[in-house]
Amino acid sequence: MITGTTAGGTAELDSGTRQLTRVLVLFSLSGRLDPRGPSLGSLVDRFDFGRFALHLKSSGAVLPVPVLVQDVTPGELGLPHGHRGLALASAELAVLVTPRGDITLILDCAFAGRTAPDALAAWLADTCFDRDLITLGDRPLLDVLSRRLAAREPLAFGQNVHQLVFPGGELREELLGVDAARQSVVLSQIVYRGRTATSEPPHLRAHGATLSAHGRGVSVHVGWAEHVENGLILVAIGMVSALAVLQRTRLAAFETMRANEQASASSPYEIRSLISQLSAGVNELQLDLAFGVEAYVDSLLIPEMVMEAFQSSLRDALGIRESLDNSARMVERLTSVISARSAALDAELSERDDRRDRTVSVLVAVATLIALPPTLLLAFFGANATTVNPHRSVFDARYLPAYLLAWVPFLVLAVIGYVRIIRTGRRSGPLLTPAAPVPAQRPPSGG
């Protein structure tokens, strides 16, 4: 993990001290909320980003917006094992929604008094692994939020959690002290399964050192001012949201592939409807990858060294870039498969239309030939012949052989042609059959 501050005169502005330990827990939530619904303004309006605010204002269209921000009485927030002896001084809930409707829940807590590393580590584990048991008042937390947000579907915790720790008081002094062994022990307690590193930039020695360390699920940041903390929080929110979108996109891609393989249709309308649905689904996947992942994994939002270092390191730890590349290739191949099915349908319909046109052409030619007997029949009645009695009706039964001779062949041909046209339009078997499974690759032959 790379640590440090910006250089020059901004170093003093970006460093700071805090008395209370601040912990933020970021939860990805399943489901979606309409980002066009009532919001509480922009993130820049709600939180202090200091000198980073100008960057964020220019990127406001891609940032998540808060739809719920609520102070919570410490006694209302319940964990399955309590607060592990920590003195919860304040708590705040915030629900953010991205432009694509993805939801992130933020639990912002501050602890008074001494924050023992082992107690803090236990508290972090409870909020991560037992998050379904967190309550607000006497009800499950997400039940309360679902009701307050009027969500169409009950909210549920997703797979991704990231916890940011901003130590204060004695914990801060332990982490920034000269005892490197003690520092390593404390970091190892808080940042489980992570990698840590420290730095003390020379130009900050007069103002105090900074430290940043993180694993996949926990970050520790010491010595930063509040606006830098909020910037780091925004970076983590983007990473958590992007990872959740990647996981959802991967599952949706598999569902689309399965729907494509199992699809069977017997009419052009059904096939076109199926292709339209699959194409719409793939378009949504591409939009999710573009505006739900790519928009948050580069340094364009806050082009500052501190943010870029944390973002790059956390992105690598989460494996977002590789997952994004793999998911993009999956979506591209789905697009190719759907395009191939559409082309196959067009070819099949074109062949069917050709067969129908050929049948009609043959019928017209034959009908033209068969039209000769009716013409002769009319000429027969119009002729001044002894076999035609002018005193009898043309519908007299004695003329029945002449009618049969003229019309029966024509009627038989018309029936045969009609049947052929119907069979051409409704060929036996489905036009679209389920896709064949991909054969397994042959093992390379030994040499």
Coordinates of C-alpha atoms in Angstrom, one line a residue:
M1 CA 0.0 0.0 0.0
I2 CA 1.4 3.4 -1.0
T3 CA 1.0 6.3 1.4
G4 CA 1.8 9.9 1.3
T5 CA 0.4 13.4 0.8
T6 CA 0.5 16.0 -1.9
A7 CA 3.6 18.0 -2.1
G8 CA 4.3 21.7 -1.5
G9 CA 2.0 24.0 0.4
T10 CA -0.9 21.7 0.4
A11 CA 0.7 19.2 2.7
E12 CA -0.1 21.1 5.8
L13 CA -3.7 21.5 4.6
D14 CA -4.1 17.8 4.0
S15 CA -2.8 16.6 7.3
G16 CA -4.7 16.8 10.5
T17 CA -5.4 15.2 13.9
R18 CA -8.6 13.8 15.4
Q19 CA -9.6 13.0 18.9
L20 CA -12.3 10.4 18.2
T21 CA -11.7 7.3 16.1
R22 CA -14.0 7.4 13.1
V23 CA -15.1 4.2 11.3
L24 CA -17.1 4.0 8.1
V25 CA -18.6 0.7 6.9
L26 CA -19.7 0.6 3.3
F27 CA -22.2 -2.0 2.3
S28 CA -23.3 -2.8 -1.2
L29 CA -27.0 -3.5 -1.4
S30 CA -28.8 -5.6 -3.9
G31 CA -31.7 -4.2 -6.0
R32 CA -31.9 -0.8 -7.5
L33 CA -33.4 2.6 -6.7
D34 CA -34.5 5.2 -9.2
P35 CA -31.8 7.8 -9.2
R36 CA -34.3 10.3 -10.5
G37 CA -36.3 10.1 -7.3
P38 CA -36.1 12.7 -4.5
S39 CA -32.5 13.3 -3.4
L40 CA -30.8 15.4 -0.8
G41 CA -28.6 17.3 -3.2
S42 CA -25.1 16.4 -4.3
L43 CA -22.3 14.8 -2.3
V44 CA -20.4 18.1 -2.5
D45 CA -23.3 19.9 -0.8
R46 CA -23.6 17.3 2.0
F47 CA -20.0 16.5 2.8
D48 CA -16.8 18.5 3.1
F49 CA -14.3 17.8 0.3
G50 CA -12.2 20.9 0.7
R51 CA -10.0 21.6 -2.3
F52 CA -11.2 18.4 -4.0
A53 CA -14.7 19.9 -4.3
L54 CA -13.9 21.6 -7.7
H55 CA -13.0 18.3 -9.2
L56 CA -16.2 16.6 -7.9
K57 CA -18.5 19.4 -9.1
S58 CA -17.3 18.9 -12.6
S59 CA -18.0 15.2 -12.3
G60 CA -21.3 15.5 -10.5
A61 CA -23.2 13.7 -13.3
V62 CA -21.4 10.4 -12.6
L63 CA -21.3 10.6 -8.8
P64 CA -23.8 8.8 -6.6
V65 CA -26.4 11.0 -4.9
P66 CA -27.6 10.7 -1.3
V67 CA -31.2 9.7 -0.9
L68 CA -31.2 9.3 2.8
V69 CA -28.9 10.8 5.5
Q70 CA -30.0 10.3 9.1
D71 CA -28.3 10.7 12.5
V72 CA -28.8 7.7 14.7
T73 CA -28.8 7.7 18.5
P74 CA -26.0 5.4 19.6
G75 CA -28.4 3.4 21.7
E76 CA -30.6 2.6 18.7
L77 CA -27.8 0.9 16.7
G78 CA -27.7 -2.7 17.7
L79 CA -25.0 -5.3 16.8
P80 CA -25.3 -9.1 17.5
H81 CA -22.5 -8.9 20.1
G82 CA -22.9 -5.3 21.2
H83 CA -20.2 -2.8 20.6
R84 CA -17.4 -4.9 22.1
G85 CA -16.8 -2.5 24.9
L86 CA -16.3 0.5 22.6
A87 CA -18.0 3.8 23.5
L88 CA -20.1 4.7 20.5
A89 CA -20.3 8.5 20.5
S90 CA -22.2 9.1 17.4
A91 CA -23.6 7.3 14.3
E92 CA -25.0 8.4 11.0
L93 CA -26.6 6.4 8.2
A94 CA -26.4 7.4 4.5
V95 CA -27.8 5.7 1.4
L96 CA -26.2 6.6 -1.9
V97 CA -27.6 5.8 -5.3
T98 CA -25.5 5.9 -8.5
P99 CA -26.9 7.1 -11.9
R100 CA -27.4 3.5 -12.8
G101 CA -29.5 2.9 -9.6
D102 CA -26.9 0.9 -7.6
I103 CA -27.2 1.3 -3.9
T104 CA -24.5 1.7 -1.2
L105 CA -25.2 2.0 2.5
I106 CA -22.8 3.9 4.7
L107 CA -22.6 3.5 8.4
D108 CA -20.5 6.4 9.9
C109 CA -19.5 5.9 13.5
A110 CA -17.3 7.7 16.0
F111 CA -15.9 6.2 19.2
A112 CA -15.1 8.1 22.4
G113 CA -12.3 7.2 24.8
R114 CA -9.6 4.6 24.1
T115 CA -10.3 2.4 21.0
A116 CA -8.5 -0.8 21.8
P117 CA -7.3 -2.5 18.6
D118 CA -8.6 -5.9 19.5
A119 CA -12.0 -4.5 20.4
L120 CA -12.1 -2.5 17.2
A121 CA -11.1 -5.6 15.1
A122 CA -14.0 -7.6 16.7
W123 CA -16.4 -4.7 16.0
L124 CA -15.3 -4.6 12.4
A125 CA -15.8 -8.4 12.1
D126 CA -19.3 -8.2 13.5
T127 CA -20.4 -5.5 11.1
C128 CA -19.0 -7.4 8.2
F129 CA -19.8 -11.1 8.8
D130 CA -23.0 -10.6 10.8
R131 CA -24.3 -7.6 9.0
D132 CA -27.7 -9.2 8.5
L133 CA -28.1 -9.0 12.3
I134 CA -27.6 -5.3 12.6
T135 CA -30.7 -3.6 14.0
L136 CA -32.0 -0.1 14.2
G137 CA -34.2 0.2 17.3
D138 CA -35.8 -3.2 17.6
R139 CA -36.1 -4.0 13.9
P140 CA -33.6 -5.2 11.3
L141 CA -31.7 -2.3 9.7
L142 CA -32.6 -3.0 6.1
D143 CA -36.3 -3.4 7.0
V144 CA -36.3 0.1 8.4
L145 CA -34.4 1.5 5.4
S146 CA -36.7 -0.3 2.9
R147 CA -39.7 1.4 4.5
R148 CA -38.2 4.8 4.7
L149 CA -37.0 4.7 1.1
A150 CA -40.3 3.2 -0.1
A151 CA -38.3 0.6 -2.1
R152 CA -40.3 -1.5 -4.5
E153 CA -38.4 -4.6 -3.4
P154 CA -37.0 -5.3 0.0
L155 CA -33.4 -4.3 0.3
A156 CA -30.8 -6.9 1.0
F157 CA -27.0 -6.9 1.7
G158 CA -24.8 -7.6 -1.2
Q159 CA -21.5 -9.5 -1.2
N160 CA -19.2 -6.5 -0.8
V161 CA -18.2 -4.6 2.3
H162 CA -15.3 -2.2 2.9
Q163 CA -14.5 -0.6 6.2
L164 CA -12.4 2.6 6.6
V165 CA -10.8 3.3 10.0
F166 CA -9.6 6.8 10.8
P167 CA -7.9 6.4 14.2
G168 CA -8.0 9.1 16.8
G169 CA -6.6 9.7 20.3
E170 CA -4.4 7.0 21.7
L171 CA -4.9 4.7 18.7
R172 CA -3.6 7.4 16.4
E173 CA -0.5 7.9 18.6
E174 CA 0.2 4.1 18.6
L175 CA 0.0 4.0 14.8
L176 CA 2.1 7.1 14.3
G177 CA 4.6 6.4 17.1
V178 CA 8.2 5.5 16.7
D179 CA 7.7 1.9 17.8
A180 CA 7.5 0.1 14.5
A181 CA 6.9 -3.3 16.1
R182 CA 3.8 -2.0 18.0
Q183 CA 2.6 -0.3 14.8
S184 CA 2.8 -3.6 12.9
V185 CA 0.9 -5.5 15.6
V186 CA -1.9 -2.9 15.7
L187 CA -2.2 -2.8 11.9
S188 CA -2.2 -6.6 11.7
Q189 CA -5.1 -6.7 14.2
I190 CA -7.2 -4.2 12.3
V191 CA -6.3 -5.0 8.7
Y192 CA -6.8 -8.7 8.5
R193 CA -5.5 -10.5 5.4
G194 CA -4.0 -7.3 4.2
R195 CA -0.7 -5.7 3.4
T196 CA 0.6 -2.7 5.2
A197 CA 3.2 0.0 4.6
T198 CA 4.1 3.3 6.2
S199 CA 5.8 6.4 5.1
E200 CA 6.8 9.7 6.6
P201 CA 7.4 12.3 3.9
P202 CA 10.2 14.6 4.9
H203 CA 8.2 17.7 4.3
L204 CA 5.6 16.5 6.8
R205 CA 7.9 15.8 9.7
A206 CA 7.1 19.2 11.3
H207 CA 3.4 18.6 11.1
G208 CA 3.1 14.9 11.8
A209 CA 3.3 11.7 9.7
T210 CA 0.6 10.0 7.7
L211 CA -0.1 6.3 7.3
S212 CA -2.4 4.3 5.1
A213 CA -2.8 0.6 5.0
H214 CA -5.5 -1.7 3.6
G215 CA -6.6 -5.1 2.7
R216 CA -9.5 -6.2 0.5
G217 CA -12.1 -5.3 3.2
V218 CA -10.4 -2.9 5.7
S219 CA -8.5 0.4 5.3
V220 CA -6.7 2.3 7.9
H221 CA -5.8 6.0 7.3
V222 CA -4.1 8.1 9.9
G223 CA -3.1 11.7 10.0
W224 CA -5.3 13.1 7.3
A225 CA -7.6 16.1 7.4
E226 CA -11.4 15.5 7.2
H227 CA -11.7 16.5 3.6
V228 CA -9.0 14.0 2.6
E229 CA -10.8 11.4 4.7
N230 CA -14.0 12.1 2.7
G231 CA -12.1 11.9 -0.5
L232 CA -10.8 8.5 0.4
I233 CA -14.3 7.4 1.4
L234 CA -15.6 8.5 -2.0
V235 CA -12.9 6.4 -3.7
A236 CA -13.8 3.4 -1.6
I237 CA -17.5 3.9 -2.4
G238 CA -16.7 3.8 -6.1
M239 CA -14.7 0.6 -5.7
V240 CA -17.4 -1.1 -3.7
S241 CA -20.1 -0.1 -6.2
A242 CA -18.0 -1.0 -9.2
L243 CA -17.3 -4.5 -7.7
A244 CA -21.0 -5.0 -7.0
V245 CA -21.9 -4.0 -10.6
L246 CA -19.2 -6.4 -11.9
Q247 CA -20.7 -9.3 -10.0
R248 CA -24.2 -8.5 -11.0
T249 CA -23.1 -8.1 -14.6
R250 CA -21.3 -11.4 -14.6
L251 CA -24.5 -13.2 -13.3
A252 CA -26.7 -11.4 -15.8
A253 CA -24.3 -12.4 -18.6
F254 CA -24.6 -16.1 -17.6
E255 CA -28.4 -15.8 -17.5
T256 CA -28.4 -14.2 -21.0
M257 CA -26.2 -17.0 -22.3
R258 CA -28.5 -19.6 -20.7
A259 CA -31.6 -18.0 -22.2
N260 CA -30.0 -17.9 -25.6
E261 CA -29.0 -21.6 -25.4
Q262 CA -32.4 -22.8 -24.2
A263 CA -34.5 -20.6 -26.5
S264 CA -36.8 -22.3 -29.1
A265 CA -39.3 -20.6 -31.3
S266 CA -41.5 -21.6 -34.3
S267 CA -42.5 -18.3 -35.7
P268 CA -40.5 -15.2 -37.0
Y269 CA -42.4 -13.0 -34.5
E270 CA -41.2 -15.1 -31.5
I271 CA -37.6 -15.2 -32.8
R272 CA -37.5 -11.4 -33.3
S273 CA -39.0 -10.9 -29.9
L274 CA -36.4 -13.1 -28.3
I275 CA -33.5 -11.4 -30.2
S276 CA -34.9 -8.0 -29.2
Q277 CA -35.0 -9.0 -25.5
L278 CA -31.5 -10.5 -25.6
S279 CA -30.1 -7.4 -27.3
A280 CA -31.8 -5.1 -24.8
G281 CA -30.3 -7.1 -22.0
V282 CA -26.8 -7.0 -23.5
N283 CA -27.1 -3.2 -24.0
E284 CA -27.9 -2.8 -20.3
L285 CA -24.8 -4.9 -19.5
Q286 CA -22.7 -2.7 -21.6
L287 CA -24.1 0.4 -20.0
D288 CA -23.4 -1.1 -16.5
L289 CA -19.8 -1.8 -17.4
A290 CA -19.3 1.7 -18.8
F291 CA -21.1 3.9 -16.3
G292 CA -21.2 1.5 -13.3
V293 CA -17.6 0.3 -13.3
E294 CA -15.3 2.2 -15.7
A295 CA -16.5 5.6 -14.4
Y296 CA -15.2 4.8 -10.9
V297 CA -12.0 2.9 -11.5
D298 CA -9.8 5.6 -12.9
S299 CA -8.4 8.8 -11.3
L300 CA -10.5 11.3 -13.3
L301 CA -12.9 12.0 -10.4
I302 CA -10.2 13.3 -8.1
P303 CA -6.9 13.7 -10.0
E304 CA -4.8 14.0 -6.8
M305 CA -1.8 11.9 -5.8
V306 CA -3.3 10.8 -2.5
M307 CA -6.5 9.6 -4.1
E308 CA -4.8 8.0 -7.1
A309 CA -2.5 6.0 -4.8
F310 CA -5.3 4.6 -2.7
Q311 CA -7.6 4.0 -5.7
S312 CA -4.9 2.2 -7.7
S313 CA -3.9 0.0 -4.7
L314 CA -7.4 -0.9 -3.7
R315 CA -8.4 -1.6 -7.3
D316 CA -5.5 -4.0 -7.6
A317 CA -6.4 -5.7 -4.3
L318 CA -10.0 -6.2 -5.4
G319 CA -9.0 -7.3 -8.9
I320 CA -11.4 -5.0 -10.5
R321 CA -9.4 -4.3 -13.7
E322 CA -9.0 -7.9 -14.6
S323 CA -12.7 -8.7 -13.8
L324 CA -13.7 -5.7 -15.9
D325 CA -11.7 -6.9 -18.9
N326 CA -13.1 -10.5 -18.6
S327 CA -16.7 -9.2 -18.2
A328 CA -16.3 -6.9 -21.2
R329 CA -15.1 -9.9 -23.3
M330 CA -18.1 -12.0 -22.2
V331 CA -20.5 -9.3 -23.2
E332 CA -18.8 -8.8 -26.5
R333 CA -19.1 -12.5 -27.3
L334 CA -22.8 -12.5 -26.2
T335 CA -23.3 -9.7 -28.7
S336 CA -21.6 -11.7 -31.4
V337 CA -23.8 -14.7 -30.7
I338 CA -27.0 -12.7 -30.8
S339 CA -25.9 -11.0 -34.0
A340 CA -25.2 -14.5 -35.5
R341 CA -28.7 -15.7 -34.5
S342 CA -30.3 -12.6 -36.0
A343 CA -28.3 -13.2 -39.3
A344 CA -29.4 -16.8 -39.3
L345 CA -33.1 -15.7 -38.9
D346 CA -32.8 -13.3 -41.8
A347 CA -31.3 -16.0 -43.9
E348 CA -34.0 -18.5 -43.0
L349 CA -36.8 -16.0 -43.7
S350 CA -35.2 -15.0 -47.0
E351 CA -35.0 -18.6 -48.0
R352 CA -38.6 -19.1 -47.0
D353 CA -39.7 -16.1 -49.0
D354 CA -37.8 -17.3 -52.0
R355 CA -39.6 -20.7 -51.8
R356 CA -42.9 -18.9 -51.5
D357 CA -42.2 -16.7 -54.5
R358 CA -41.2 -19.6 -56.6
T359 CA -44.4 -21.5 -55.7
V360 CA -46.5 -18.5 -56.6
S361 CA -44.7 -18.0 -59.9
V362 CA -45.3 -21.6 -60.8
L363 CA -49.0 -21.4 -59.8
V364 CA -49.4 -18.2 -61.9
A365 CA -47.9 -19.9 -64.9
V366 CA -50.0 -23.1 -64.5
A367 CA -53.1 -21.1 -63.8
T368 CA -52.5 -19.2 -67.1
L369 CA -52.5 -22.4 -68.9
I370 CA -55.5 -23.8 -67.2
A371 CA -57.4 -20.6 -67.9
L372 CA -57.7 -21.8 -71.5
P373 CA -60.6 -24.4 -70.7
P374 CA -62.8 -21.7 -69.2
T375 CA -62.1 -19.5 -72.2
L376 CA -63.1 -22.4 -74.5
L377 CA -66.2 -23.0 -72.4
L378 CA -67.4 -19.4 -72.9
A379 CA -66.6 -19.7 -76.5
F380 CA -68.7 -22.9 -76.6
F381 CA -71.8 -21.3 -75.2
G382 CA -71.3 -18.3 -77.4
A383 CA -71.0 -20.4 -80.6
N384 CA -73.9 -21.1 -82.9
A385 CA -73.7 -24.9 -82.6
T386 CA -76.3 -27.6 -82.6
T387 CA -75.2 -28.9 -79.3
V388 CA -76.1 -25.5 -77.7
N389 CA -79.8 -25.2 -77.4
P390 CA -80.7 -21.5 -77.1
H391 CA -83.9 -22.5 -75.3
R392 CA -82.0 -24.1 -72.4
S393 CA -80.3 -22.4 -69.5
V394 CA -76.5 -22.4 -69.3
F395 CA -77.0 -24.1 -65.9
D396 CA -78.8 -27.0 -67.4
A397 CA -77.6 -30.3 -66.1
R398 CA -76.9 -31.5 -69.6
Y399 CA -73.9 -29.1 -69.7
L400 CA -72.3 -30.5 -66.5
P401 CA -69.6 -32.4 -68.4
A402 CA -68.5 -29.3 -70.0
Y403 CA -68.3 -27.4 -66.7
L404 CA -66.4 -30.3 -65.0
L405 CA -63.9 -30.4 -67.9
A406 CA -63.3 -26.7 -67.7
W407 CA -63.1 -26.0 -63.9
V408 CA -62.1 -29.2 -62.0
P409 CA -58.5 -29.1 -63.1
F410 CA -58.2 -25.4 -62.2
L411 CA -59.8 -25.9 -58.7
V412 CA -57.5 -28.9 -58.0
L413 CA -54.5 -26.8 -58.9
A414 CA -55.6 -23.9 -56.7
V415 CA -56.0 -26.2 -53.7
I416 CA -52.6 -27.8 -54.3
G417 CA -51.0 -24.3 -54.6
Y418 CA -52.7 -23.1 -51.4
V419 CA -51.5 -26.1 -49.4
R420 CA -48.0 -25.6 -50.7
I421 CA -47.9 -21.9 -49.7
I422 CA -49.2 -22.8 -46.2
R423 CA -46.6 -25.5 -45.8
T424 CA -43.8 -23.2 -47.0
G425 CA -44.8 -20.6 -44.4
R426 CA -45.2 -23.2 -41.6
R427 CA -42.4 -25.6 -42.2
S428 CA -42.2 -28.6 -40.0
G429 CA -40.0 -28.1 -36.9
P430 CA -38.9 -24.9 -35.2
L431 CA -37.1 -22.2 -37.0
L432 CA -34.9 -21.6 -34.0
T433 CA -33.5 -24.6 -32.2
P434 CA -31.6 -24.5 -28.9
A435 CA -28.0 -23.8 -29.4
A436 CA -25.7 -26.8 -29.3
P437 CA -23.4 -27.0 -26.2
V438 CA -19.8 -25.9 -26.8
P439 CA -17.7 -29.0 -27.3
A440 CA -14.8 -29.6 -24.8
Q441 CA -11.4 -28.8 -26.1
R442 CA -9.2 -31.8 -27.1
P443 CA -6.2 -32.2 -24.9
P444 CA -3.0 -31.4 -26.8
S445 CA -1.3 -34.5 -28.3
G446 CA 1.8 -35.6 -26.6
G447 CA 5.0 -35.1 -28.6

